[in-house]
Structure formats: structure tokens, C-alpha cells
Coordinates of C-alpha atoms and ligand atoms in Angstrom, one line a residue:
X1 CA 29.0 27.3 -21.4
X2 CA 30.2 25.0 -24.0
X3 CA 29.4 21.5 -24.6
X4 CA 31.2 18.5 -24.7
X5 CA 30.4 15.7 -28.1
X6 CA 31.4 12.5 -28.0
X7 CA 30.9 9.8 -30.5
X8 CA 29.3 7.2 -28.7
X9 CA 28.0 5.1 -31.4
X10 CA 27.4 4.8 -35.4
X11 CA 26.4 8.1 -36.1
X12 CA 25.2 9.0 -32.9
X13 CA 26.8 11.9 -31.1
X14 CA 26.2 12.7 -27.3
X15 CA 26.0 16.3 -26.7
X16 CA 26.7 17.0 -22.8
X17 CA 26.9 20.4 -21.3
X18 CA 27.5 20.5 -17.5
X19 CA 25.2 22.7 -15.9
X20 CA 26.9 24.4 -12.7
X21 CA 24.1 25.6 -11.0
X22 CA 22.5 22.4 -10.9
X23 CA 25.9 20.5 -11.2
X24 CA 24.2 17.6 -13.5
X25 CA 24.7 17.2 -17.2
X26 CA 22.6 17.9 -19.6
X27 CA 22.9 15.3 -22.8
X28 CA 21.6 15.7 -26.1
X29 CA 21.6 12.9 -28.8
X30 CA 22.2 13.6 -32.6
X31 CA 21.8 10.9 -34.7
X32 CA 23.3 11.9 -37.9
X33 CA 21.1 10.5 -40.6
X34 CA 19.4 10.6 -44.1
X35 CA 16.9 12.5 -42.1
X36 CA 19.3 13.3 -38.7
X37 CA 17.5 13.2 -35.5
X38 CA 18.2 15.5 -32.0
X39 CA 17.1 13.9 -29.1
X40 CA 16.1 16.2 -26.4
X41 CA 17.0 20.1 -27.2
X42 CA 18.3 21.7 -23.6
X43 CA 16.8 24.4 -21.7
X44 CA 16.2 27.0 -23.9
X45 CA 19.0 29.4 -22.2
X46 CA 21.5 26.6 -23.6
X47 CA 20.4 27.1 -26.9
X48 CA 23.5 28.0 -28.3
X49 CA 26.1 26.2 -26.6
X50 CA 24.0 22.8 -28.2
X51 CA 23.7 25.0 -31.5
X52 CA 27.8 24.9 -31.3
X53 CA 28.3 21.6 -30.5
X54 CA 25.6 20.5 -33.7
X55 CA 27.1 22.6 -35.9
X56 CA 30.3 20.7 -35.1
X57 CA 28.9 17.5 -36.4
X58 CA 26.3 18.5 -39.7
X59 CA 24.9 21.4 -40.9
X60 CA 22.1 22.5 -38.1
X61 CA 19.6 24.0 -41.2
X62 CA 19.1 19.9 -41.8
X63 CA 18.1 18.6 -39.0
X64 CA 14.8 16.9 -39.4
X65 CA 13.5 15.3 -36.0
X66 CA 13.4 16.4 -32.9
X67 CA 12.4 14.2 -30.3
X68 CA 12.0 14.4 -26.4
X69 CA 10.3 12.3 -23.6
X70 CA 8.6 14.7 -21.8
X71 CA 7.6 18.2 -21.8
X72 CA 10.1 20.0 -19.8
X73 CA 12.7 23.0 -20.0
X74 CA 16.2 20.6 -20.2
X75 CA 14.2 18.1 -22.6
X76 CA 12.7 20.6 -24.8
X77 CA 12.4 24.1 -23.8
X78 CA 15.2 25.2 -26.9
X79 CA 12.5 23.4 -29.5
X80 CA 11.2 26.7 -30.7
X81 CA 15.0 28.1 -31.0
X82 CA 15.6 24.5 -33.2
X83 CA 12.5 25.3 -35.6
X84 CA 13.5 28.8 -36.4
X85 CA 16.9 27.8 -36.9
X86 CA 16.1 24.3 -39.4
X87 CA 12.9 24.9 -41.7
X88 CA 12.3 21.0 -42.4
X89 CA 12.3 20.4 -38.4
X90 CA 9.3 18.8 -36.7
X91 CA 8.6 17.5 -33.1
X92 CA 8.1 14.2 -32.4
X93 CA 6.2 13.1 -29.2
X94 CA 3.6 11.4 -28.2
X95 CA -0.2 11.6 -28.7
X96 CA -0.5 13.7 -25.3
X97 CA 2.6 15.4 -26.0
X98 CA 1.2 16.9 -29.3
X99 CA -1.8 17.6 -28.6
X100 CA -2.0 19.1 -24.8
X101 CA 1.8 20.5 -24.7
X102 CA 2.7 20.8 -28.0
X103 CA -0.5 22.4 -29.8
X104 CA 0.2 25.8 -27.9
X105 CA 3.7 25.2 -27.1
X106 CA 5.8 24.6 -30.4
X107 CA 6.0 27.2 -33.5
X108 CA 4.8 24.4 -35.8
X109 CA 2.9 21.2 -35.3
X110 CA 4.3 18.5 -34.0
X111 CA 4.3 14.7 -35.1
X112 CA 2.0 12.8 -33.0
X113 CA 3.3 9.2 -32.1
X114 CA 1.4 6.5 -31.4
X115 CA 2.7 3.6 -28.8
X116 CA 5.2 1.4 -30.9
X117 CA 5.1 3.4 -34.0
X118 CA 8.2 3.3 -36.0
X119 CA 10.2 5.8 -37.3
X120 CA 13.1 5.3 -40.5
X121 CA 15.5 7.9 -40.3
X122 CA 17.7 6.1 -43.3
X123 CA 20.2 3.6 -41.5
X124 CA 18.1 3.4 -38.5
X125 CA 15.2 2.7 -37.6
X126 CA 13.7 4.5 -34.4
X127 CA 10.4 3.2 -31.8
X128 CA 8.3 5.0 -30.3
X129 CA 7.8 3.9 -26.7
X130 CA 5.1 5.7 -24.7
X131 CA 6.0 5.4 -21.0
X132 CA 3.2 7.4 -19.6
X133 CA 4.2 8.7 -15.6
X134 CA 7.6 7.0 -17.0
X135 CA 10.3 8.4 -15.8
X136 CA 7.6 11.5 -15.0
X137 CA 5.0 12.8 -17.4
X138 CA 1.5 11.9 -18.5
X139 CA 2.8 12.4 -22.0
X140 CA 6.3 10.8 -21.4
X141 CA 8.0 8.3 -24.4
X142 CA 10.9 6.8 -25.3
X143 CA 12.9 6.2 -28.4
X144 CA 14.9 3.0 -29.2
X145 CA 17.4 3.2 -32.4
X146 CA 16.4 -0.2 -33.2
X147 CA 19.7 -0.6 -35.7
X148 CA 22.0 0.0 -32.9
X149 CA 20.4 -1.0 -30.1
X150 CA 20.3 2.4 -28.2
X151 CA 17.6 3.4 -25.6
X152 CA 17.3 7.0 -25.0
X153 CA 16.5 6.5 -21.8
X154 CA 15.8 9.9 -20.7
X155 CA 16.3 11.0 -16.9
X156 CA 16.1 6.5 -15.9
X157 CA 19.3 6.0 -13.9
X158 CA 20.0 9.8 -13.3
X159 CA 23.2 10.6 -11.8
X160 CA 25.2 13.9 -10.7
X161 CA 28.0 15.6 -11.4
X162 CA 29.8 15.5 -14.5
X163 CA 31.4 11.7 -15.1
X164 CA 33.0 10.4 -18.2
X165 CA 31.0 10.5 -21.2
X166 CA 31.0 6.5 -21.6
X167 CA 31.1 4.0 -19.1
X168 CA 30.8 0.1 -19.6
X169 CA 30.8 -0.3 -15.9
X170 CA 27.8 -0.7 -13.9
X171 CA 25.6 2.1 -13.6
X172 CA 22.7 1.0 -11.3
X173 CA 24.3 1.5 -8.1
X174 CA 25.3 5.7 -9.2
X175 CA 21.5 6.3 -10.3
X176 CA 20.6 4.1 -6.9
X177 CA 22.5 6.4 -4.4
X178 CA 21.2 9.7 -6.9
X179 CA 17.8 8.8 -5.7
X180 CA 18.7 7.6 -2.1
X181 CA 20.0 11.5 -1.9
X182 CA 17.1 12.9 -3.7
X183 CA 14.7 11.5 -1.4
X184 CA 15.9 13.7 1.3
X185 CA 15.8 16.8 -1.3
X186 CA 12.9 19.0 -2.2
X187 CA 12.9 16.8 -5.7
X188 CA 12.3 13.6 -3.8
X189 CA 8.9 12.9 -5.7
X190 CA 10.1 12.8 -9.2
X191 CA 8.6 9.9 -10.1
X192 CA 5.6 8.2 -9.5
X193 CA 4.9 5.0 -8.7
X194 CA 1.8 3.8 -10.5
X195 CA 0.0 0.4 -11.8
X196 CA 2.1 0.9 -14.7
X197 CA 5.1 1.4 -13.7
X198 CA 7.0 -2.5 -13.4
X199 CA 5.2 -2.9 -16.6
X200 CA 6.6 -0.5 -18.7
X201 CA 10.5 -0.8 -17.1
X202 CA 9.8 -4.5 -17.9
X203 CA 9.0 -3.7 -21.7
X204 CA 12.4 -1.3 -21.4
X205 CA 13.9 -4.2 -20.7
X206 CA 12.8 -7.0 -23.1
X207 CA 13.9 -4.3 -25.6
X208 CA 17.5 -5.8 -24.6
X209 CA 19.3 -2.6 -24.9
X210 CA 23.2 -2.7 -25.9
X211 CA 23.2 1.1 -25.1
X212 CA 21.7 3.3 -23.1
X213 CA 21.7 6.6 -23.7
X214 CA 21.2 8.9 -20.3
X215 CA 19.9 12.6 -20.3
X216 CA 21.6 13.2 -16.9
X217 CA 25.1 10.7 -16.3
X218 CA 27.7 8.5 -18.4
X219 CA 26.3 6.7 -21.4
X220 CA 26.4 2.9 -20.6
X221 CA 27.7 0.5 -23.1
X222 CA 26.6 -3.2 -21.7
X223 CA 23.7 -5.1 -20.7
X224 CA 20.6 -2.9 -20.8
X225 CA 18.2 -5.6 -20.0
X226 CA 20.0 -6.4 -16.5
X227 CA 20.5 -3.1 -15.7
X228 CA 16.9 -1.9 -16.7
X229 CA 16.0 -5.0 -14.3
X230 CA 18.2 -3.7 -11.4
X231 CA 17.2 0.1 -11.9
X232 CA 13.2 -1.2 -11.7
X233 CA 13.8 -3.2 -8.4
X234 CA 15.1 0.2 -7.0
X235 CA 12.8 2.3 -8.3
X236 CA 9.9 -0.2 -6.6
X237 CA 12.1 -0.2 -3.2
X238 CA 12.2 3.2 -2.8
X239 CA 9.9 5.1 -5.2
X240 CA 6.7 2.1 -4.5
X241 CA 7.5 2.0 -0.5
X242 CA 4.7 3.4 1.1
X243 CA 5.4 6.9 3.3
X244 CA 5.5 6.0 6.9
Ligands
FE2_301 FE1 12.4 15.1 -16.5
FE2_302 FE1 15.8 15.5 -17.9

């Protein structure tokens, strides 16, 4: 497999490898930095096509960050692969992250974040944004380059196949008919609806996001804000219905 990297921003490099069993993409995030930051690693069987597609951009050995939302195989099951390969390398995730999935999981400590913690990388400036049950994971985060205005928005507005790597049209209505399929699918309950949820799409939003960065689909250059607002009203309409 080899993996496609695209320039999507100032000094941020998507990483997409299309996965044909599952037929989504999987999309990694460098931002190339004083202290250069890989969001999300890939499933660990992936581990070298990302490697490759790094290596394209900077020398792997200096990576320095590694973050992920949650603690799953395509966000982060190549992190142990990552450490052995870049000695200065740390995890970054979120309080729960660290210490219930990360303490046993990763080779070395990872950085415990707290809610809105900031993180200077050099020309940017990343926040930490813990979205628990958001899009799925007690421990689950998010990271905003606050310099460029880039949400990595993990697997929000999912979509399948293998589309363009940048799209500046609309992108609500793909990740609405992804989950209109999925409910019908054995990974209908991906997400949960809780108290919280509204809440933290709504802080997503206020973060007025010029891009946002998927895991899974095209990166969307536009109005993050309206589309975080769209995507939340159809994650409550179908996700917050109650089963009949
Ligand atoms: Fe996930
Ligand atoms: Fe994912």
C-alpha cells in the first residue's frame, strides 16, 4: 500500500492511504515544525507505507509529537513503531488517554493533556480539546493548530471511499448519508449520544475553523463553524433519536 501526501496547508501535510478492505481512507497529519507534529499514526500494519510517505516530507528520527483523539488501531496502533523509530518522540493525549490506555499501552510515557492546554510547536500553536464520548471514546480530544486555523477533526463528518484530498465544497451532506448507511450496518453505534455531546460540537464550532482536517474523507477548506453546526444537527437527528 502506499500513501498519498498532499500539502494542504502551511506546513501541514495530509498523509491518506486508502484502505481496500475497509474502502475508507486513512489520513495522517504532519505538521512540519520546530518541533514537527504527526497527528494520528495508522494501524500499526500500515506502519510503513506512513513511514514512506514521512520520510518524503522530513527526516522521521525528528519527529517530536504524536498526537491522536482516541485510542484506537487506525488513530494510534503504529505509536510504538513511531517511538522506536524517533528517540525525542512523545504521545500526546488526554488525561484519560495517558493514564488508562497509554500507561500500559505505549513504550514510553505519554504527555498528559489537560482540557484547553496549549501546545507551541514553533510557528504554531496547537489546543488541546478534550471531547470525551466525542466522536467516540471516554478519553477522546482534539487538536486545533490555532495559527492556521485547522481542526483535526478526527473521524466527525466521516465519509467513504477514496475522494479528492481537498474539497472546498460542502461536506455535511457526504458525512450525513455515511451515517444514514452506517445505521443499517453492524457499526451503526459509533457514537454516542450523551449530555455532552451539543455542547462540545458547539465549542468545535466557536473555534471558527478555516480547515478541517478529516481522519476518514476530503479535507475541507471553508466555513468550519457552519459546517460543525450542520454536522451537530445530524448527529442529534439521527445519533440522539430515540430507538423505536
Ligand atoms: Fe474512531
Ligand atoms: Fe478513525
Amino acid at each position: 500500500m502506499k500513501s498519498l501526501v498532499t500539502e494542504v496547508g502551511p506546513d501541514l501535510f495530509r498523509i491518506s492511504t486508502f484502505h481496500p478492505g475497509y474502502s475508507i481512507q486513512i489520513n495522517q497529519f504532519l505538521l512540519k515544525d520546530d518541533e514537527p507534529f504527526l497527528m494520528h499514526t495508522s494501524f500499526k500494519k500500515l506502519f510503513p507505507a506512513t513511514l514512506d510517505a514521512v520520510t518524503s516530507v522530513m527526516d522521521p528520527k525528528k519527529l517530536r509529537w504524536i498526537g491522536f483523539s482516541h485510542f484506537e488501531p487506525d488513530e494510534c496502533g503504529a505509536l510504538n513503531d513511531w517511538l522506536k523509530v524517533a528517540p525525542q518522540a512523545q504521545a500526546m493525549t488526554s488525561v484519560v488517554g495517558a493514564m488508562v490506555m497509554m500507561d500500559d499501552f505505549a513504550d514510553r510515557p505519554a504527555r498528559a493533556l489537560a482540557d484547553d492546554e496549549r501546545i507551541p510547536t514553533g510557528n504554531h500553536r496547537l489546543q488541546f480539546l478534550s471531547t470525551p464520548h466525542v466522536p467516540h471514546g471516554w478519553d477522546a480530544g482534539m487538536f486545533f493548530d490555532e495559527v492556521s486555523r485547522t481542526l483535526f477533526c478526527s473521524d466527525l463528518f466521516f465519509h467513504p471511499g477514496d475522494p479528492e484530498p481537498c474539497t472546498e465544497s460542502e461536506i455535511v451532506s457526504r458525512a450525513q448519508e455515511a451515517i444514514v448507511q452506517g445505521a443499517s450496518s453492524p457499526l451503526a453505534k459509533d457514537m454516542p449520544y450523551t449530555p455532552y455531546t451539543d455542547l462540545t460540537l458547539d465549542r468545535l464550532a466557536a473555534l471558527k475553523p478555516a480547515t478541517l482536517a478529516l481522519m476518514h474523507g476530503s479535507t475541507y477548506r471553508g466555513n468550519g463553524e457552519q459546517a460543525l453546526r450542520e454536522l451537530a444537527k445530524v448527529i442529534k437527528a439521527t445519533h440522539g433519536r430515540k430507538p423505536e
